[in-house]
């Protein structure tokens, strides 16, 4: 059986079938069951692909159109362990999202299941393809499904505005990708990643090649939501239905960053000078990490808080890729997996709040959710995991990245990583402590803007206990993230995936010559230390305590501290104005700056 195309073909076929079944009168459970079974089947296919890719990278040519006199005339899926891991994360999160939506929606509207399966197919294709134009096609398909899911509650203004901002910014990103593809095609005459890399190898670097890389990077960095291309993300993630937000923050953003890393290593890593790329991406990563963390602390709308924490973690992931080293890549892959599972669990928790209270406003819900003890405990646990508490996957991934940074002479990055973890973890713990346990006082620094009223139509309000089928996916996701960090096998797979990922010659040989290099057996890997994770988690608890507990941030001291931080806070809020025109200006500034850097450097 040819397994490689099945993770894409099956959900596409089932999406078409489910669209036809929308005409049935009693269709709800039929669509639930079929979509869930489809996602589970994709999980099985992804596990098979991961197992087979550990032995050797898989290359599948559609229609048997492979090589003609050494030139790739067809479209190929190139599946190494890194690609298979990300595809597996996408399918696992889709299963969790569909399981949660089983009882979540008061009334599932037209084409919800179809859109979810289309989104799953595009995520799978984007992760597995070895063709640049094919990557763009799946990028656009992903966008179309995501825009429709964001604006799913079409009768409300918030989702429409969020969907519009999402579509405008990502369409601009798609345009940049298309321009970059055009430049590379004009230079090499091919679209296969391995072919383009081999065609550019050994030739003098020209400005169009450097500009092509920057255009491709800008396009995918928009999807990756890094500064200054991230403004669309909080608008979209905060208004999308909860199951869609699970996928948006859990895997879609990370795939944008994965695309930048994949294209750099296969095509440009032996063509372009490393230093300018590394400096630019490390700088962008750190700014994104801090800006996202600070904005998370200023939110009272839980989904916006989680969305900004995703922005912050995108900065860390980009910095991990930017270190350009195998061990750092190993940690980054592990971090993507651990973070995606945790973030999916946190968004499901917000869906449970919507189910019970039709609100995700931290101040409105303060102390009102004490009866949701299991959800509250899991929420706080997820907040600690987000901060990097051992032995969750975030701890293992961040610890490995930090060790790599120290070894490369970038030890100054470690405090920034820790600060980002403290800010995002502390914001989640503050919200959880107040909402689920009524701790402390209302946060004196969060936004005063109203943050409720848009969630009522998503779910039926209930005063009964939370259905098990809503809590179960949250618990399973957190347990999975725990397993990723706890089990050494997870780190071993990530180490092998990273080693194969950085082997550009091996990638090109297996695609263009069919030569499979022997893969060394998985060896024991050094585990990261516990100290960094424990310190970051303790810092997050301290920050949450500072917000909630009576003391330094309350009474007269509040005014004094507010006067000190007022300037940076006002600046951050002005930058994040919510106007699409401002977003386009920032996009233009960022694109011009990176393109200018490309022209000056090469």
Coordinates of C-alpha atoms in Angstrom, one line a residue:
X1 CA 0.0 0.0 0.0
X2 CA 1.3 3.5 -0.9
X3 CA 0.9 5.2 2.4
X4 CA 2.5 8.6 1.7
X5 CA -0.4 10.2 -0.2
X6 CA -3.1 8.8 2.1
X7 CA -2.9 11.5 4.9
X8 CA -3.9 14.1 2.2
X9 CA -6.1 12.1 -0.1
X10 CA -8.3 10.5 2.5
X11 CA -9.4 13.7 4.3
X12 CA -9.9 15.5 0.9
X13 CA -12.1 12.6 -0.3
X14 CA -14.0 12.5 3.0
X15 CA -14.4 16.3 3.0
X16 CA -16.2 16.1 -0.4
X17 CA -18.4 13.2 0.9
X18 CA -19.3 15.1 4.0
X19 CA -20.2 18.2 2.0
X20 CA -22.7 16.0 0.1
X21 CA -24.1 14.5 3.3
X22 CA -24.9 18.0 4.5
X23 CA -28.2 17.6 2.8
X24 CA -29.3 14.9 5.3
X25 CA -31.8 16.0 7.9
X26 CA -30.3 14.1 10.9
X27 CA -26.7 14.6 9.9
X28 CA -25.0 15.8 13.1
X29 CA -23.8 12.5 14.5
X30 CA -23.1 11.0 11.1
X31 CA -20.8 13.9 10.3
X32 CA -19.2 13.7 13.8
X33 CA -18.4 10.0 13.5
X34 CA -17.1 10.1 9.9
X35 CA -14.9 13.1 10.5
X36 CA -13.5 11.7 13.7
X37 CA -12.8 8.3 12.1
X38 CA -11.1 10.0 9.2
X39 CA -8.8 12.0 11.5
X40 CA -8.0 8.8 13.5
X41 CA -7.1 7.0 10.2
X42 CA -4.8 9.9 9.4
X43 CA -3.1 9.5 12.8
X44 CA -2.5 5.8 12.0
X45 CA -1.1 6.7 8.5
X46 CA 1.2 9.3 10.1
X47 CA 2.5 6.8 12.7
X48 CA 3.3 4.4 9.9
X49 CA 5.1 7.1 8.0
X50 CA 7.1 8.1 11.0
X51 CA 8.1 4.5 11.7
X52 CA 9.2 4.0 8.1
X53 CA 11.0 7.4 7.9
X54 CA 13.1 6.6 10.9
X55 CA 14.9 4.0 8.8
X56 CA 15.2 6.0 5.6
X57 CA 13.7 9.1 4.1
X58 CA 10.7 8.3 1.9
X59 CA 10.2 9.8 -1.5
X60 CA 6.9 9.3 -3.3
X61 CA 6.4 10.6 -6.9
X62 CA 2.7 11.2 -7.8
X63 CA 1.7 9.4 -10.9
X64 CA 5.2 7.8 -11.1
X65 CA 6.4 11.0 -12.7
X66 CA 9.8 10.9 -11.1
X67 CA 13.1 11.9 -12.8
X68 CA 13.7 12.4 -16.5
X69 CA 17.4 12.6 -17.3
X70 CA 18.0 13.7 -13.7
X71 CA 15.3 16.4 -13.8
X72 CA 12.2 16.1 -11.5
X73 CA 9.2 16.4 -13.8
X74 CA 6.7 15.3 -11.2
X75 CA 5.6 16.3 -7.7
X76 CA 7.1 14.5 -4.8
X77 CA 6.4 14.0 -1.1
X78 CA 9.7 13.8 0.7
X79 CA 9.0 12.4 4.2
X80 CA 11.8 12.4 6.7
X81 CA 11.2 12.1 10.5
X82 CA 10.7 15.9 11.0
X83 CA 8.0 16.1 8.4
X84 CA 6.3 13.0 9.7
X85 CA 6.4 14.3 13.3
X86 CA 4.7 17.6 12.3
X87 CA 2.1 15.7 10.3
X88 CA 1.4 13.5 13.3
X89 CA 1.0 16.5 15.6
X90 CA -1.5 18.0 13.1
X91 CA -3.6 14.8 13.0
X92 CA -3.5 14.4 16.8
X93 CA -4.7 17.9 17.4
X94 CA -7.4 17.4 14.8
X95 CA -8.7 14.3 16.6
X96 CA -8.7 16.3 19.9
X97 CA -10.5 19.2 18.3
X98 CA -13.2 17.0 16.7
X99 CA -13.6 15.0 19.9
X100 CA -14.2 18.2 21.9
X101 CA -16.6 19.6 19.3
X102 CA -18.7 16.5 19.6
X103 CA -20.5 18.1 22.6
X104 CA -19.4 21.6 22.3
X105 CA -21.5 23.2 19.6
X106 CA -25.1 24.1 20.3
X107 CA -25.7 23.7 16.6
X108 CA -23.1 22.7 14.2
X109 CA -23.5 24.8 11.1
X110 CA -23.0 24.1 7.5
X111 CA -19.7 22.6 6.4
X112 CA -17.9 22.7 9.7
X113 CA -16.7 19.1 9.4
X114 CA -15.8 19.6 5.7
X115 CA -13.7 22.7 6.6
X116 CA -11.9 20.8 9.4
X117 CA -11.0 17.9 7.1
X118 CA -9.9 20.3 4.4
X119 CA -7.7 22.1 6.9
X120 CA -6.3 18.7 8.1
X121 CA -5.5 17.7 4.5
X122 CA -3.7 21.0 3.8
X123 CA -1.7 20.7 7.0
X124 CA -0.6 17.2 6.0
X125 CA 0.3 18.2 2.5
X126 CA 2.3 21.3 3.7
X127 CA 4.3 19.2 6.1
X128 CA 5.0 16.3 3.7
X129 CA 5.7 17.9 0.3
X130 CA 9.1 18.3 -1.2
X131 CA 8.0 20.7 -3.9
X132 CA 8.1 24.5 -3.4
X133 CA 5.0 25.3 -5.5
X134 CA 3.1 22.4 -4.0
X135 CA 4.0 24.0 -0.6
X136 CA 2.4 27.3 -1.8
X137 CA -0.7 25.4 -3.0
X138 CA -1.2 23.8 0.4
X139 CA -0.4 27.2 2.0
X140 CA -3.3 28.7 0.2
X141 CA -5.6 25.7 0.8
X142 CA -4.8 26.0 4.5
X143 CA -5.6 29.7 4.4
X144 CA -9.0 29.2 2.6
X145 CA -10.1 26.7 5.2
X146 CA -8.8 28.8 8.1
X147 CA -10.4 32.0 6.9
X148 CA -13.8 30.2 6.7
X149 CA -13.4 28.7 10.1
X150 CA -12.4 32.1 11.6
X151 CA -15.5 33.8 10.2
X152 CA -17.7 30.8 11.0
X153 CA -20.1 32.8 13.2
X154 CA -20.8 35.0 10.2
X155 CA -23.6 37.0 11.8
X156 CA -21.3 38.5 14.3
X157 CA -18.9 41.4 13.6
X158 CA -15.9 40.1 15.6
X159 CA -15.4 36.9 13.6
X160 CA -15.9 38.7 10.4
X161 CA -13.3 41.3 11.3
X162 CA -10.9 38.7 12.5
X163 CA -11.3 36.6 9.4
X164 CA -10.8 39.6 7.2
X165 CA -7.6 40.7 8.9
X166 CA -6.4 37.1 8.7
X167 CA -7.2 36.8 5.0
X168 CA -5.6 40.2 4.1
X169 CA -2.4 39.5 5.9
X170 CA -1.9 35.9 4.8
X171 CA -2.8 36.8 1.2
X172 CA 0.0 39.4 1.3
X173 CA 2.2 36.6 2.7
X174 CA 1.1 34.3 -0.1
X175 CA 2.0 37.0 -2.7
X176 CA 5.5 37.2 -1.3
X177 CA 5.9 33.4 -1.5
X178 CA 4.7 33.5 -5.1
X179 CA 7.2 36.2 -6.0
X180 CA 10.0 34.3 -4.3
X181 CA 9.0 31.1 -6.2
X182 CA 9.1 33.1 -9.5
X183 CA 12.6 34.3 -8.9
X184 CA 13.9 30.8 -8.1
X185 CA 12.1 29.3 -11.0
X186 CA 13.6 31.9 -13.3
X187 CA 17.1 31.1 -11.9
X188 CA 16.9 27.3 -11.8
X189 CA 14.0 26.2 -14.0
X190 CA 12.7 23.8 -11.3
X191 CA 10.3 23.8 -8.3
X192 CA 11.5 20.7 -6.5
X193 CA 13.3 21.8 -3.3
X194 CA 16.2 19.3 -3.8
X195 CA 16.6 20.3 -7.5
X196 CA 16.7 24.1 -6.7
X197 CA 19.3 23.5 -4.0
X198 CA 21.4 21.4 -6.3
X199 CA 21.1 23.9 -9.1
X200 CA 22.2 26.8 -6.9
X201 CA 25.1 24.9 -5.3
X202 CA 28.5 26.2 -6.2
X203 CA 27.3 29.1 -8.2
X204 CA 28.0 32.8 -7.3
X205 CA 25.4 34.3 -5.0
X206 CA 23.3 37.0 -6.7
X207 CA 21.0 39.5 -5.3
X208 CA 17.9 37.8 -6.8
X209 CA 18.7 34.6 -5.0
X210 CA 19.0 36.5 -1.7
X211 CA 15.9 38.5 -2.3
X212 CA 14.0 35.2 -3.2
X213 CA 15.0 33.8 0.1
X214 CA 13.8 36.9 2.0
X215 CA 10.5 37.0 0.0
X216 CA 9.9 33.3 0.8
X217 CA 10.8 33.9 4.5
X218 CA 8.5 36.9 4.8
X219 CA 5.6 35.0 3.3
X220 CA 6.0 32.1 5.7
X221 CA 6.9 34.3 8.7
X222 CA 3.4 35.9 8.3
X223 CA 2.0 32.4 8.8
X224 CA 4.5 31.9 11.6
X225 CA 3.2 35.1 13.3
X226 CA 6.6 36.7 14.2
X227 CA 7.1 40.4 14.7
X228 CA 6.2 42.6 12.7
X229 CA 4.0 40.1 10.8
X230 CA 2.0 38.8 13.8
X231 CA -0.8 41.3 14.2
X232 CA -3.5 39.2 12.5
X233 CA -3.0 36.2 14.9
X234 CA -4.7 37.5 18.1
X235 CA -7.6 38.9 16.0
X236 CA -8.2 35.5 14.3
X237 CA -7.5 33.1 17.2
X238 CA -9.6 34.9 19.7
X239 CA -12.8 34.8 17.5
X240 CA -12.5 31.5 15.8
X241 CA -14.5 28.5 17.2
X242 CA -12.5 26.7 19.9
X243 CA -11.7 23.6 17.8
X244 CA -10.3 25.8 15.1
X245 CA -8.2 27.7 17.6
X246 CA -6.7 24.4 18.8
X247 CA -5.3 23.8 15.3
X248 CA -4.3 27.5 14.6
X249 CA -2.2 27.8 17.7
X250 CA -1.1 24.2 18.0
X251 CA 0.3 23.5 14.5
X252 CA -0.5 26.1 11.8
X253 CA 1.7 28.8 13.1
X254 CA 4.6 26.3 13.7
X255 CA 4.3 25.0 10.1
X256 CA 5.1 28.5 8.8
X257 CA 8.3 28.6 10.8
X258 CA 9.1 25.0 9.7
X259 CA 8.8 26.1 6.1
X260 CA 11.4 28.8 6.6
X261 CA 13.8 26.3 8.2
X262 CA 13.2 23.6 5.6
X263 CA 13.7 25.9 2.6
X264 CA 16.8 27.4 4.1
X265 CA 18.5 24.1 4.9
X266 CA 17.6 22.3 1.6
X267 CA 18.0 25.2 -0.8
X268 CA 20.1 28.1 0.7
X269 CA 22.2 26.8 3.5
X270 CA 25.3 26.2 1.3
X271 CA 24.6 29.3 -0.9
X272 CA 23.9 32.2 1.4
X273 CA 26.2 33.6 4.1
X274 CA 25.0 32.2 7.5
X275 CA 25.8 35.2 9.7
X276 CA 23.2 37.8 8.3
X277 CA 20.4 35.2 8.2
X278 CA 21.2 34.1 11.8
X279 CA 21.5 37.7 13.1
X280 CA 18.2 38.8 11.5
X281 CA 16.2 35.8 12.6
X282 CA 17.7 35.8 16.2
X283 CA 16.8 39.5 16.5
X284 CA 13.3 39.0 15.2
X285 CA 12.8 35.9 17.4
X286 CA 13.8 37.7 20.6
X287 CA 11.6 40.8 19.9
X288 CA 8.7 38.5 19.1
X289 CA 9.3 36.5 22.3
X290 CA 9.2 39.6 24.5
X291 CA 6.5 41.5 22.8
X292 CA 4.2 38.5 22.7
X293 CA 4.9 37.7 26.4
X294 CA 4.2 41.3 27.5
X295 CA 1.0 41.5 25.5
X296 CA -0.2 38.2 27.0
X297 CA 0.1 39.7 30.5
X298 CA -2.0 42.7 29.4
X299 CA -5.0 40.7 28.2
X300 CA -8.2 39.8 30.1
X301 CA -9.7 37.9 27.1
X302 CA -8.4 34.4 27.6
X303 CA -8.3 33.5 23.9
X304 CA -6.3 36.7 23.1
X305 CA -4.0 35.9 26.1
X306 CA -3.3 32.5 24.7
X307 CA -2.9 33.9 21.2
X308 CA -0.3 36.3 22.3
X309 CA 1.5 33.5 24.2
X310 CA 1.6 31.7 20.9
X311 CA 3.2 34.7 19.4
X312 CA 5.8 34.7 22.1
X313 CA 6.6 31.0 21.7
X314 CA 6.9 31.5 17.9
X315 CA 9.7 33.8 18.7
X316 CA 11.5 31.1 20.7
X317 CA 10.9 28.6 18.0
X318 CA 12.3 30.9 15.3
X319 CA 15.4 31.6 17.5
X320 CA 15.9 27.8 17.9
X321 CA 15.8 27.4 14.1
X322 CA 18.1 30.4 13.7
X323 CA 20.9 28.8 15.7
X324 CA 21.5 26.7 12.7
X325 CA 22.8 23.7 14.6
X326 CA 21.6 20.1 14.9
X327 CA 21.1 20.0 18.7
X328 CA 19.2 23.3 18.6
X329 CA 17.0 21.9 15.9
X330 CA 16.4 18.8 18.0
X331 CA 15.2 20.9 20.9
X332 CA 13.1 23.1 18.6
X333 CA 11.3 20.1 17.1
X334 CA 10.7 18.7 20.6
X335 CA 9.4 22.1 21.8
X336 CA 7.0 22.4 18.8
X337 CA 5.5 19.1 19.7
X338 CA 5.3 19.8 23.4
X339 CA 4.0 23.3 23.0
X340 CA 1.4 22.4 20.4
X341 CA -0.1 19.7 22.7
X342 CA -0.3 22.1 25.7
X343 CA -1.7 25.0 23.7
X344 CA -4.4 22.8 22.3
X345 CA -5.3 21.8 25.8
X346 CA -5.5 25.4 27.0
X347 CA -7.8 26.4 24.1
X348 CA -10.0 23.4 25.0
X349 CA -10.2 24.8 28.5
X350 CA -11.5 28.1 27.1
X351 CA -14.1 26.2 25.2
X352 CA -15.3 24.6 28.4
X353 CA -15.7 28.1 29.9
X354 CA -17.7 29.1 26.9
X355 CA -19.9 26.0 27.3
X356 CA -20.7 26.9 30.9
X357 CA -20.5 30.7 31.0
X358 CA -20.5 32.0 27.5
X359 CA -17.6 34.2 28.3
X360 CA -13.8 34.0 28.4
X361 CA -13.4 37.4 30.1
X362 CA -11.0 37.0 33.0
X363 CA -12.6 39.7 35.1
X364 CA -16.2 38.6 34.5
X365 CA -15.3 35.0 35.4
X366 CA -13.2 35.8 38.5
X367 CA -14.1 33.3 41.2
X368 CA -17.1 32.0 39.3
X369 CA -15.7 28.8 38.1
X370 CA -14.8 27.1 41.4
X371 CA -17.0 24.1 40.6
X372 CA -14.9 23.3 37.6
X373 CA -12.2 21.8 39.7
X374 CA -10.8 19.3 37.2
X375 CA -10.6 21.9 34.4
X376 CA -9.0 24.4 36.8
X377 CA -6.3 22.0 37.9
X378 CA -5.6 21.0 34.4
X379 CA -5.5 24.7 33.3
X380 CA -2.9 25.5 36.0
X381 CA -0.9 22.5 35.2
X382 CA -0.9 23.6 31.5
X383 CA 0.2 27.1 32.6
X384 CA 3.2 25.5 34.5
X385 CA 4.0 23.3 31.5
X386 CA 3.9 26.4 29.2
X387 CA 6.5 27.9 31.5
X388 CA 8.7 24.9 31.0
X389 CA 8.0 22.8 34.1
X390 CA 9.9 19.4 34.0
X391 CA 9.2 16.9 32.7
X392 CA 6.8 18.3 30.0
X393 CA 7.9 18.5 26.4
X394 CA 8.4 22.3 26.6
X395 CA 11.0 21.7 29.3
X396 CA 12.9 19.2 27.3
X397 CA 12.8 21.2 24.1
X398 CA 13.7 24.5 25.7
X399 CA 16.4 22.9 27.8
X400 CA 18.1 21.4 24.7
X401 CA 17.9 24.7 22.8
X402 CA 19.5 26.5 25.8
X403 CA 22.3 24.0 26.0
X404 CA 23.0 24.4 22.3
X405 CA 22.9 28.2 22.6
X406 CA 25.5 28.1 25.4
X407 CA 27.7 25.7 23.4
X408 CA 27.6 28.1 20.4
X409 CA 28.5 31.1 22.4
X410 CA 24.9 32.5 22.5
X411 CA 24.4 32.1 26.2
X412 CA 22.9 35.6 26.3
X413 CA 19.8 34.1 24.7
X414 CA 19.0 31.9 27.7
X415 CA 17.7 34.8 30.0
X416 CA 15.4 36.0 27.2
X417 CA 14.0 32.4 26.8
X418 CA 13.4 32.2 30.5
X419 CA 11.7 35.7 30.6
X420 CA 9.4 34.7 27.8
X421 CA 8.4 31.5 29.6
X422 CA 7.9 33.5 32.9
X423 CA 5.7 36.0 31.1
X424 CA 3.5 33.6 29.2
X425 CA 3.3 31.0 32.0
X426 CA 2.6 33.7 34.6
X427 CA -0.2 35.2 32.6
X428 CA -1.9 31.8 32.3
X429 CA -1.4 31.0 36.0
X430 CA -2.8 34.5 36.9
X431 CA -5.9 33.9 34.8
X432 CA -6.4 30.4 36.1
X433 CA -5.9 31.3 39.7
X434 CA -8.5 34.0 39.6
X435 CA -11.1 32.3 37.4
X436 CA -11.0 28.8 38.8
X437 CA -10.0 29.4 42.4
X438 CA -11.0 33.0 43.1
X439 CA -7.5 33.9 44.2
X440 CA -6.4 37.4 44.8
X441 CA -7.7 40.6 43.3
X442 CA -8.5 41.5 39.7
X443 CA -5.5 42.2 37.7
X444 CA -4.7 45.9 37.8
X445 CA -2.7 46.0 34.5
X446 CA -4.9 44.1 32.1
X447 CA -7.0 45.7 29.4
X448 CA -10.2 47.5 30.4
X449 CA -11.8 46.8 27.0
X450 CA -14.9 44.6 27.1
X451 CA -14.0 41.1 26.2
X452 CA -17.2 39.1 26.2
X453 CA -20.4 38.7 24.3
X454 CA -19.0 37.1 21.2
X455 CA -18.9 33.6 22.6
X456 CA -22.6 33.0 23.3
X457 CA -23.6 31.5 20.0
X458 CA -20.8 28.9 20.0
X459 CA -22.1 26.7 22.7
X460 CA -25.2 26.0 24.7
X461 CA -25.0 27.3 28.2
X462 CA -25.1 24.6 30.8
X463 CA -25.2 24.5 34.6
X464 CA -24.5 20.8 34.8
X465 CA -21.1 19.1 35.1
X466 CA -18.7 19.3 32.2
X467 CA -19.2 16.4 29.8
X468 CA -16.4 13.9 30.0
X469 CA -15.9 14.1 26.3
X470 CA -14.9 17.7 26.6
X471 CA -12.4 17.2 29.4
X472 CA -10.9 14.0 27.9
X473 CA -9.1 15.6 25.0
X474 CA -7.6 18.3 27.2
X475 CA -6.3 15.7 29.7
X476 CA -5.0 13.5 26.8
X477 CA -3.1 16.4 25.3
X478 CA -1.5 17.3 28.5
X479 CA -0.6 13.7 29.2
X480 CA 0.9 13.4 25.7
X481 CA 3.0 16.5 26.3
X482 CA 4.2 14.9 29.6
X483 CA 5.1 11.8 27.7
X484 CA 7.1 13.8 25.1
X485 CA 9.3 15.2 27.7
X486 CA 9.4 12.3 30.1
X487 CA 10.2 9.4 27.7
X488 CA 13.8 9.4 26.3
X489 CA 12.4 7.8 23.1
X490 CA 10.8 11.1 22.2
X491 CA 14.1 12.9 22.5
X492 CA 15.8 10.2 20.5
X493 CA 13.3 10.5 17.7
X494 CA 13.8 14.3 17.7
X495 CA 17.6 13.9 17.6
X496 CA 17.3 11.6 14.6
X497 CA 14.9 13.9 12.9
X498 CA 17.2 16.9 13.4
X499 CA 20.2 15.0 12.1
X500 CA 18.3 14.1 8.9
X501 CA 16.9 17.6 8.6
X502 CA 20.3 19.3 8.5
X503 CA 21.8 16.7 6.1
X504 CA 21.1 18.7 2.9
X505 CA 23.3 16.5 0.8
X506 CA 21.5 13.4 2.0
X507 CA 18.2 15.0 1.2
X508 CA 19.2 16.0 -2.3
X509 CA 20.7 12.5 -3.0
X510 CA 17.7 10.6 -1.9
X511 CA 15.4 12.8 -4.0
X512 CA 17.5 13.3 -7.1
X513 CA 19.5 10.0 -7.2
X514 CA 17.4 7.7 -5.1
X515 CA 20.4 7.0 -2.9
X516 CA 19.5 6.3 0.6
X517 CA 22.2 6.8 3.2
X518 CA 22.5 4.4 6.1
X519 CA 20.9 5.9 9.2
X520 CA 22.8 5.2 12.4
X521 CA 20.8 3.5 15.1
X522 CA 19.2 5.6 17.8
X523 CA 21.7 6.3 20.5
X524 CA 21.3 7.5 24.0
X525 CA 21.0 11.2 24.3
X526 CA 21.9 13.5 27.1
X527 CA 18.9 14.7 29.0
X528 CA 18.5 18.5 29.7
X529 CA 19.0 19.7 33.2
X530 CA 16.1 20.3 35.5
X531 CA 17.3 23.7 36.9
X532 CA 16.2 26.0 34.0
X533 CA 12.7 24.5 33.8
X534 CA 12.2 24.7 37.6
X535 CA 13.5 28.3 37.7
X536 CA 11.2 29.4 34.9
X537 CA 8.2 27.7 36.4
X538 CA 9.0 29.3 39.8
X539 CA 9.3 32.6 38.1
X540 CA 5.9 32.2 36.4
X541 CA 4.3 31.3 39.8
X542 CA 6.0 34.4 41.3
X543 CA 4.7 36.6 38.5
X544 CA 1.1 35.3 38.9
X545 CA 1.4 35.8 42.7
X546 CA 2.6 39.3 42.2
X547 CA -0.5 40.0 40.1
X548 CA -3.0 38.3 42.4
X549 CA -1.8 38.6 45.9
X550 CA -2.4 41.7 48.0
X551 CA 0.8 43.6 48.4
X552 CA 3.2 45.4 46.1
X553 CA 0.9 45.7 43.1
X554 CA -2.1 47.0 45.1
X555 CA -3.0 50.1 47.0
X556 CA -0.7 53.1 46.6
X557 CA 2.0 51.0 45.1
X558 CA -0.2 50.3 42.1
X559 CA -0.2 53.9 40.9
X560 CA 3.5 54.1 41.3
X561 CA 4.2 50.9 39.3
X562 CA 1.6 51.9 36.7
X563 CA 3.3 55.2 36.2
X564 CA 6.6 53.4 35.6
X565 CA 5.3 50.9 33.1
X566 CA 2.7 53.2 31.5
X567 CA 5.0 54.3 28.7
X568 CA 5.9 50.8 27.4
X569 CA 2.4 49.6 27.8
X570 CA 0.9 52.5 25.9
X571 CA 3.4 51.9 23.1
X572 CA 2.6 48.2 22.9
X573 CA -1.1 48.9 22.7
X574 CA -0.7 51.6 20.1
X575 CA 1.4 49.2 18.0
X576 CA -1.3 46.6 18.3
X577 CA -4.0 49.0 17.3
X578 CA -6.4 46.5 15.7
X579 CA -6.6 48.4 12.4
X580 CA -5.9 46.4 9.3
X581 CA -4.3 49.5 7.7
X582 CA -1.7 49.6 10.5
X583 CA -1.0 45.9 10.0
X584 CA -0.3 46.4 6.3
X585 CA 2.1 49.3 7.2
X586 CA 4.0 47.1 9.6
X587 CA 4.1 44.3 7.0
X588 CA 5.5 46.7 4.4
X589 CA 8.1 48.0 6.9
X590 CA 9.2 44.5 7.8
X591 CA 9.4 43.3 4.2
X592 CA 11.4 46.4 3.1
X593 CA 13.8 46.0 6.0
X594 CA 14.5 42.3 5.3
X595 CA 14.8 42.8 1.6
X596 CA 17.2 45.7 2.1
X597 CA 19.2 43.4 4.4
X598 CA 19.3 40.8 1.6
X599 CA 20.5 43.3 -0.9
X600 CA 23.2 44.7 1.3
X601 CA 24.4 41.2 2.5
X602 CA 24.6 39.5 -0.8

